[in-house]
Coordinates of C-alpha atoms in Angstrom, one line a residue:
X982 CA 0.0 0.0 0.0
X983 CA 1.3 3.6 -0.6
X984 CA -0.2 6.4 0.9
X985 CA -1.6 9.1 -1.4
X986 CA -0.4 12.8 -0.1
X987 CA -2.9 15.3 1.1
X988 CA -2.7 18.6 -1.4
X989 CA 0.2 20.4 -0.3
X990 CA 2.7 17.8 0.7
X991 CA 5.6 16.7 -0.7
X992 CA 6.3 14.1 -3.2
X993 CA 9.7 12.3 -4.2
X994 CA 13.0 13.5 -3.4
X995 CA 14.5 16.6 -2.6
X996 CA 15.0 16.9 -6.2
X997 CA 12.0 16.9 -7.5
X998 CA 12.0 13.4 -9.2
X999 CA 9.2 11.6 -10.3
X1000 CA 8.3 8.5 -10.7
X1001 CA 7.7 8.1 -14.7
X1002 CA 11.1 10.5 -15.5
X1003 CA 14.1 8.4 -16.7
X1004 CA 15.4 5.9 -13.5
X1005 CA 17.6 7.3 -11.3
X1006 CA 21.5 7.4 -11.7
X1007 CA 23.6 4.9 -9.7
X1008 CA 26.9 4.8 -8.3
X1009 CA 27.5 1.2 -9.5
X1010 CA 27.7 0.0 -12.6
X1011 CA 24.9 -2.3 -13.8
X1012 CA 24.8 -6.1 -12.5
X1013 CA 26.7 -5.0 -9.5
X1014 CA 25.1 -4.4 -6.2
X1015 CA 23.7 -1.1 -4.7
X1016 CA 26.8 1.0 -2.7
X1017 CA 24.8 1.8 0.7
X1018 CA 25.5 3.7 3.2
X1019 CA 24.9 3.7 7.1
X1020 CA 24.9 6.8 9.9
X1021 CA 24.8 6.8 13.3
X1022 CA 25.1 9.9 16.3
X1023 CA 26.7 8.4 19.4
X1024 CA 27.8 9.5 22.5
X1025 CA 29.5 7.4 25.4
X1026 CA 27.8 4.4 24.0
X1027 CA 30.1 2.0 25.5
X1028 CA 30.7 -1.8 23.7
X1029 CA 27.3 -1.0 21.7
X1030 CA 28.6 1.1 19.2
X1031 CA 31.7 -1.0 18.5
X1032 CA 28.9 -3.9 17.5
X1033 CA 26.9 -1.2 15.4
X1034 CA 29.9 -0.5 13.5
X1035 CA 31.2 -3.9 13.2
X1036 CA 27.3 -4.9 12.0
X1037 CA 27.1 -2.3 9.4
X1038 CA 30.5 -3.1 8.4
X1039 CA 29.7 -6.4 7.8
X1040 CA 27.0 -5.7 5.7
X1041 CA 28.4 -2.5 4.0
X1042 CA 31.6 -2.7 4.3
X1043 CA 33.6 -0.4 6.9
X1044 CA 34.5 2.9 4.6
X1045 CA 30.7 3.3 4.0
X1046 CA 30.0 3.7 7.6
X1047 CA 29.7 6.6 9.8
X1048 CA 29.8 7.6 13.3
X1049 CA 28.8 10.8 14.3
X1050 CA 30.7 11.3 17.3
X1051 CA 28.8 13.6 20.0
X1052 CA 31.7 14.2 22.3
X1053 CA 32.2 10.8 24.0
X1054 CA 34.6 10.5 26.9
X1055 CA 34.5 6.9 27.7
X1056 CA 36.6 5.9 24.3
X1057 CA 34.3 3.6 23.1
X1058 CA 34.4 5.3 19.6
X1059 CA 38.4 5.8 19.9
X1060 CA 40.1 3.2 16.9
X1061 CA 36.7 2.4 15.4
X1062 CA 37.2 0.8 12.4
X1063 CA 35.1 3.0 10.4
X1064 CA 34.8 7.0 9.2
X1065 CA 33.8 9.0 12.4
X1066 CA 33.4 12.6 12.6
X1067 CA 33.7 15.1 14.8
X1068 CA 32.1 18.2 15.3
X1069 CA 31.6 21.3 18.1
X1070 CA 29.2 20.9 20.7
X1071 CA 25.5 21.0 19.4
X1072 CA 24.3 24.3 21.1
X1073 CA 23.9 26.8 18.0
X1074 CA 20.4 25.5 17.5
X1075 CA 20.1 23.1 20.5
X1076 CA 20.7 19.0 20.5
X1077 CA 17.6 17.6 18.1
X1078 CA 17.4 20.3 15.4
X1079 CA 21.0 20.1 15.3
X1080 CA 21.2 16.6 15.2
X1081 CA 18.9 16.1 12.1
X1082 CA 20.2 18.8 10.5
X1083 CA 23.9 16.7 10.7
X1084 CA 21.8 13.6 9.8
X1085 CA 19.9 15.0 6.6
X1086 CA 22.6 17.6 5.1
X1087 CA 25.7 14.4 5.5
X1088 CA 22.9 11.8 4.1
X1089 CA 22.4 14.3 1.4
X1090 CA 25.6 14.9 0.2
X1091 CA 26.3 10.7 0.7
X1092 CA 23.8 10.3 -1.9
X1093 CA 26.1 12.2 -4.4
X1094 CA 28.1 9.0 -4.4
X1095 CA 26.0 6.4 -3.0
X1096 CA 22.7 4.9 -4.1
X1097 CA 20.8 4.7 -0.4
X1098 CA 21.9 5.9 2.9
X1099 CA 20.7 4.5 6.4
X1100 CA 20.1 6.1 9.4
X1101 CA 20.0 4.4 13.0
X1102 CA 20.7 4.6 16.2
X1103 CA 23.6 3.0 18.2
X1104 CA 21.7 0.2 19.2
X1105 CA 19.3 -0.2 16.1
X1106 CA 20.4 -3.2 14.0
X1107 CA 18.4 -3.3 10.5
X1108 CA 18.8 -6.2 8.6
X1109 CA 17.1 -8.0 5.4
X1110 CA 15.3 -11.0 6.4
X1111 CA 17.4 -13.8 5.2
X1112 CA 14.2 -15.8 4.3
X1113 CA 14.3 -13.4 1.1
X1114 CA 17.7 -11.8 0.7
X1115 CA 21.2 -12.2 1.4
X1116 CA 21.8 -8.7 2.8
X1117 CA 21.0 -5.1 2.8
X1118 CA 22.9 -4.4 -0.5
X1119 CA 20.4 -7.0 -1.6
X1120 CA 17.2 -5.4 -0.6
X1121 CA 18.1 -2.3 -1.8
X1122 CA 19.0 -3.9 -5.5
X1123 CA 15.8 -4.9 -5.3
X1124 CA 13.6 -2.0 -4.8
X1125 CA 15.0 0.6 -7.0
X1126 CA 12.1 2.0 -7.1
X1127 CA 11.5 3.1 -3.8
X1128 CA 12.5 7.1 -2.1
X1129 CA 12.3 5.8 1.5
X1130 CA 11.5 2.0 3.3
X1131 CA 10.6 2.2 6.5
X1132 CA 11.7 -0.8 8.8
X1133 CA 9.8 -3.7 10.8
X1134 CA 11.0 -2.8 14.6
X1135 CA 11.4 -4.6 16.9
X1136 CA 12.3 -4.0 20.8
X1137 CA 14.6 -7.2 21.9
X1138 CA 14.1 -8.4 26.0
X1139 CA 15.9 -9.8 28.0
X1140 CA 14.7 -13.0 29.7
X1141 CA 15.6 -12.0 32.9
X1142 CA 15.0 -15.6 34.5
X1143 CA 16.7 -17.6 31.6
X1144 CA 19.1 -14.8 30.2
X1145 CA 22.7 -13.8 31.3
X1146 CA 24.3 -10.7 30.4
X1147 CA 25.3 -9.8 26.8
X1148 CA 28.8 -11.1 25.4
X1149 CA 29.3 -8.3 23.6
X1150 CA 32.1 -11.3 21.9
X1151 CA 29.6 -12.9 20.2
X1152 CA 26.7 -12.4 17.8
X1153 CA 23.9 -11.0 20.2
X1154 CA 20.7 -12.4 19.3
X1155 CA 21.9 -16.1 19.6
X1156 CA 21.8 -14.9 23.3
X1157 CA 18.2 -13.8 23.1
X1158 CA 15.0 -15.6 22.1
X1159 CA 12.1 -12.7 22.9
X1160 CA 11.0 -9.4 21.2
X1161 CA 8.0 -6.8 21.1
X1162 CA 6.7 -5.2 17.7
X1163 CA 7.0 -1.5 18.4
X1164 CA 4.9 0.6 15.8
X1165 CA 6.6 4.1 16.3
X1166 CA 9.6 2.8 15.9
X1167 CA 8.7 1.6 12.3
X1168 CA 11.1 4.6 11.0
X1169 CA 11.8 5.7 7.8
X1170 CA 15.3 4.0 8.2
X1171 CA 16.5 3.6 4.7
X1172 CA 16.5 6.4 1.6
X1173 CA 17.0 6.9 -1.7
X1174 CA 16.4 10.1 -2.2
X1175 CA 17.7 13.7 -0.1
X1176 CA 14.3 14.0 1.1
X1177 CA 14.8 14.7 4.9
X1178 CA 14.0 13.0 7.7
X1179 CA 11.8 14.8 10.4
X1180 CA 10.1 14.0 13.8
X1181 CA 13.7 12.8 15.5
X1182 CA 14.1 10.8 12.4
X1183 CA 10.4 8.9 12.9
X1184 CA 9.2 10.8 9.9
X1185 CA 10.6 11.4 6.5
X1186 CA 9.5 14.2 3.7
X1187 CA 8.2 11.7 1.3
X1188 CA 5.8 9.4 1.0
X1189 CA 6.8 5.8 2.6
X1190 CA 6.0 2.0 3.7
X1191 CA 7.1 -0.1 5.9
X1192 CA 9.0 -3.2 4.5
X1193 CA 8.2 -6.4 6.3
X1194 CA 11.7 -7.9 4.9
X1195 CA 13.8 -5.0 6.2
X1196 CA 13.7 -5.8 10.0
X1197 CA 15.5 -3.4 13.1
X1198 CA 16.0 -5.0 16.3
X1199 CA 16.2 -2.4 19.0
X1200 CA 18.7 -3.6 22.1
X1201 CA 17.6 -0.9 24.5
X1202 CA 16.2 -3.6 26.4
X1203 CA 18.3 -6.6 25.5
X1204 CA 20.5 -6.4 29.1
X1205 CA 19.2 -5.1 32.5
X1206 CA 22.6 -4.0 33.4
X1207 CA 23.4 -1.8 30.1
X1208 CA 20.1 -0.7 30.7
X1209 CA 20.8 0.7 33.8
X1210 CA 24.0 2.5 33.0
X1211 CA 22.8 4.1 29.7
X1212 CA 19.3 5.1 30.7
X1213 CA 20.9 6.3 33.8
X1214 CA 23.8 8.7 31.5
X1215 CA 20.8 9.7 29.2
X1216 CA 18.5 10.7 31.7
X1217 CA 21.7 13.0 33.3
X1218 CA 21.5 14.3 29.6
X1219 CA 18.0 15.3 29.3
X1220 CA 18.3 17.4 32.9
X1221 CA 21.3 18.6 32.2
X1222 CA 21.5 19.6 28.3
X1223 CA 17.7 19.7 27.7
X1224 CA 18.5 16.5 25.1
X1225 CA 15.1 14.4 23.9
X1226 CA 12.7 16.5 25.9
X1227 CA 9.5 14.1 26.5
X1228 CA 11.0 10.8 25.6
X1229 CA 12.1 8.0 27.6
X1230 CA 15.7 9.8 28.2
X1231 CA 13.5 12.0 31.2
X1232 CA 12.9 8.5 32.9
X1233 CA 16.1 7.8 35.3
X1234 CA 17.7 4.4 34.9
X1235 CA 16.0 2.6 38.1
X1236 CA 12.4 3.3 36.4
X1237 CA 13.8 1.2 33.0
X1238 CA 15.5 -0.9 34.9
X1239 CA 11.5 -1.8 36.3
X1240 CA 10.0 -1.7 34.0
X1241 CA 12.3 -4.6 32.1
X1242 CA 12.0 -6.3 35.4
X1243 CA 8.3 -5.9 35.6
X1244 CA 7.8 -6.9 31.7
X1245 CA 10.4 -10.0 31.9
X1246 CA 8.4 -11.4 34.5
X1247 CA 5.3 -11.3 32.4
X1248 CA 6.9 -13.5 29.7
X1249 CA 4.3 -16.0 29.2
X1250 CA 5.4 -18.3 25.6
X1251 CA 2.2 -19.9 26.1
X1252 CA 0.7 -16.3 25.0
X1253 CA 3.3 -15.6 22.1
X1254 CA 2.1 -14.1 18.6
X1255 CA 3.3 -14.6 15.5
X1256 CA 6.7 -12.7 14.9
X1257 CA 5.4 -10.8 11.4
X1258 CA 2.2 -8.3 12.6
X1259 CA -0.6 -8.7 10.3
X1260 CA -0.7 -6.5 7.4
X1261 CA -3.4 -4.6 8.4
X1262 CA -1.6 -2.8 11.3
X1263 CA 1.3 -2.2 9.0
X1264 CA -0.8 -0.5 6.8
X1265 CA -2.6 1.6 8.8
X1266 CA 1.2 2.6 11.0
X1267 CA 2.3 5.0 8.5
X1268 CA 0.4 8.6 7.9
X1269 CA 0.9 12.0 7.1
X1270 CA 1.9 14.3 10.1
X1271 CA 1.9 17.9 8.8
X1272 CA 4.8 17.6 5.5
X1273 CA 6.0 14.0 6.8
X1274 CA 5.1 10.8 6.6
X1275 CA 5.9 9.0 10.1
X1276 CA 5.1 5.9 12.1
X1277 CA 1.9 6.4 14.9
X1278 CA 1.2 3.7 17.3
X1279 CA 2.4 2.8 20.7
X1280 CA 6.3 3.9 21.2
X1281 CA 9.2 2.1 23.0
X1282 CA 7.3 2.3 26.6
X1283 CA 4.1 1.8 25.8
X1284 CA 5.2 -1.0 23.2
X1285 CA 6.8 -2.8 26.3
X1286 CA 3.4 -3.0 28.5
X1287 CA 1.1 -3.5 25.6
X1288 CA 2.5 -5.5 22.9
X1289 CA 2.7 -9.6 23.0
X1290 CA 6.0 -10.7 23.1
X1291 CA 6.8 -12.8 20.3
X1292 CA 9.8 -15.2 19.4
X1293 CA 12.7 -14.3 17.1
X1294 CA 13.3 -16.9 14.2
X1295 CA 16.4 -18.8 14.8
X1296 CA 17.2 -17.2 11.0
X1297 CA 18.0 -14.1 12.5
X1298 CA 20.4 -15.5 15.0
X1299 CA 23.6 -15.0 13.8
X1300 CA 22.9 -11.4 11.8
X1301 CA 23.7 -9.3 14.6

């Protein structure tokens, strides 16, 4: 399904480009894959970033991946093996509208020499579902259609009562079995097109869809004590630089911390659902906000009380 735009807002890229003009130019020859790109914005984000950038590498290669580095001081993104930048401190403009402004005008310019550019957090891991493709590069190839794809997401939990700690030394989700569908996190993830990405990168300035094949697991709440020590740092952010006023960052690390404990506790696999939601609420997650397209529905929090857990396929084990 794609969503027809109300009079007045945007359609296609940046640029302008329709659909029926002549196809859009690529920066690989023909008959080889898509060159894609992936950004992230991290700040003391401890062994989590060094997995985000060894995941993207692995599917992108490591010279087509960015880090965004927001100041840390804990050296987790010192001899990363990838292209980070560094910039002043965000206070011209304040943290968020600086942020996507660094996020759309670098993806804009990446897409002068790349054919799609991705955009996720520190611990977002997208990946193509290998019952259909091989890899991003893959899924990309085949949709060369498309200006934006938004992504399947997916909050991974810890077990508390079966499930040790994270070994950040081997792939993750072989050490967890449970996730919850999370609607507003359904982001506009991947693009084609310069069109920029609005709504703390939720919403994008094109029309979009979510792809049930182009799946994000979120690890916020993959390890009770990671969750405590970055909840804990963000929620120093949000009092002490303003950062991601009314978001989960204003909750302090002991209240996420229960909540996971709370939620764990709950797991019932008795009462598990089907890991792919029914088409029907995909189709009705994306609408027009004002000029964007974005993802509604319950968010991170609410995701956690409300949604059915459901079990990750053994496929995805070893992607991330």
């Amino acid at each position: 399904m794609r969503w027809v735009p109300r009079r007045g807002a945007p359609v296609g890229g940046q640029d302008g480009r329709k659909r029926d003009q002549e196809p859009r130019p690529r920066a690989t020859p023909p008959g080889e894959l898509p060159l894609v790109a992936a950004i992230t914005m991290a700040r003391d984000e401890g062994p989590m970033i060094r997995h985000w950038v060894d995941h993207y590498s692995r599917q992108l290669g490591a010279e087509n991946v960015y880090v965004i580095d927001d100041h840390s001081s804990d050296g987790s993104t010192e001899d990363l093996a990838c292209r980070v930048l560094h910039f002043p401190y965000l206070n011209k403009y304040g943290f968020e509208q600086s942020r996507m402004g660094l996020a759309n005008s670098l993806s804009a310019g990446l897409l002068y020499a790349y054919d799609a550019v991705l955009f996720a957090d520190a611990d977002e891991f997208v990946v193509a579902d290998p019952k259909s493709y091989s890899g991003l590069r893959e899924l990309v190839a085949a949709r060369p259609d498309r200006d934006a794809l938004g992504v399947l997401a997916y909050n991974v939990v810890q077990d508390l009562a079966n499930e040790a700690p994270l070994d950040f030394g081997r792939p993750l989700l072989e050490q967890r079995a449970w996730a919850k569908f999370v609607p507003l996190m359904c982001k506009p993830s991947l693009k084609w097109e310069p069109a920029t990405w609005a709504r703390a990168s939720h919403g994008i300035r094109t029309p979009y869809e979510i792809d049930p094949d182009l799946v994000m697991f979120h690890f916020k709440f993959a390890d009770r004590d990671q969750l405590l020590e970055r909840a804990g740092h963000r929620h120093h952010l949000n009092r002490t630089e303003d950062r991601a006023r009314n978001t989960s960052w204003a909750k302090s690390g002991d209240e996420m911390v229960q909540l996971l404990d709370e939620v764990s506790a709950a797991l019932d696999p008795a009462q598990a659902e089907p890991f792919r939601p029914k088409q029907r609420l995909l189709n009705r997650t994306v609408q027009v906000r004002g000029e964007a397209w974005k993802a509604v529905g319950d968010g991170q929090i609410e995701a956690m009380h409300k949604r059915p857990f459901c079990k990750i396929p053994q496929r995805f084990a070893g992607l991330v």
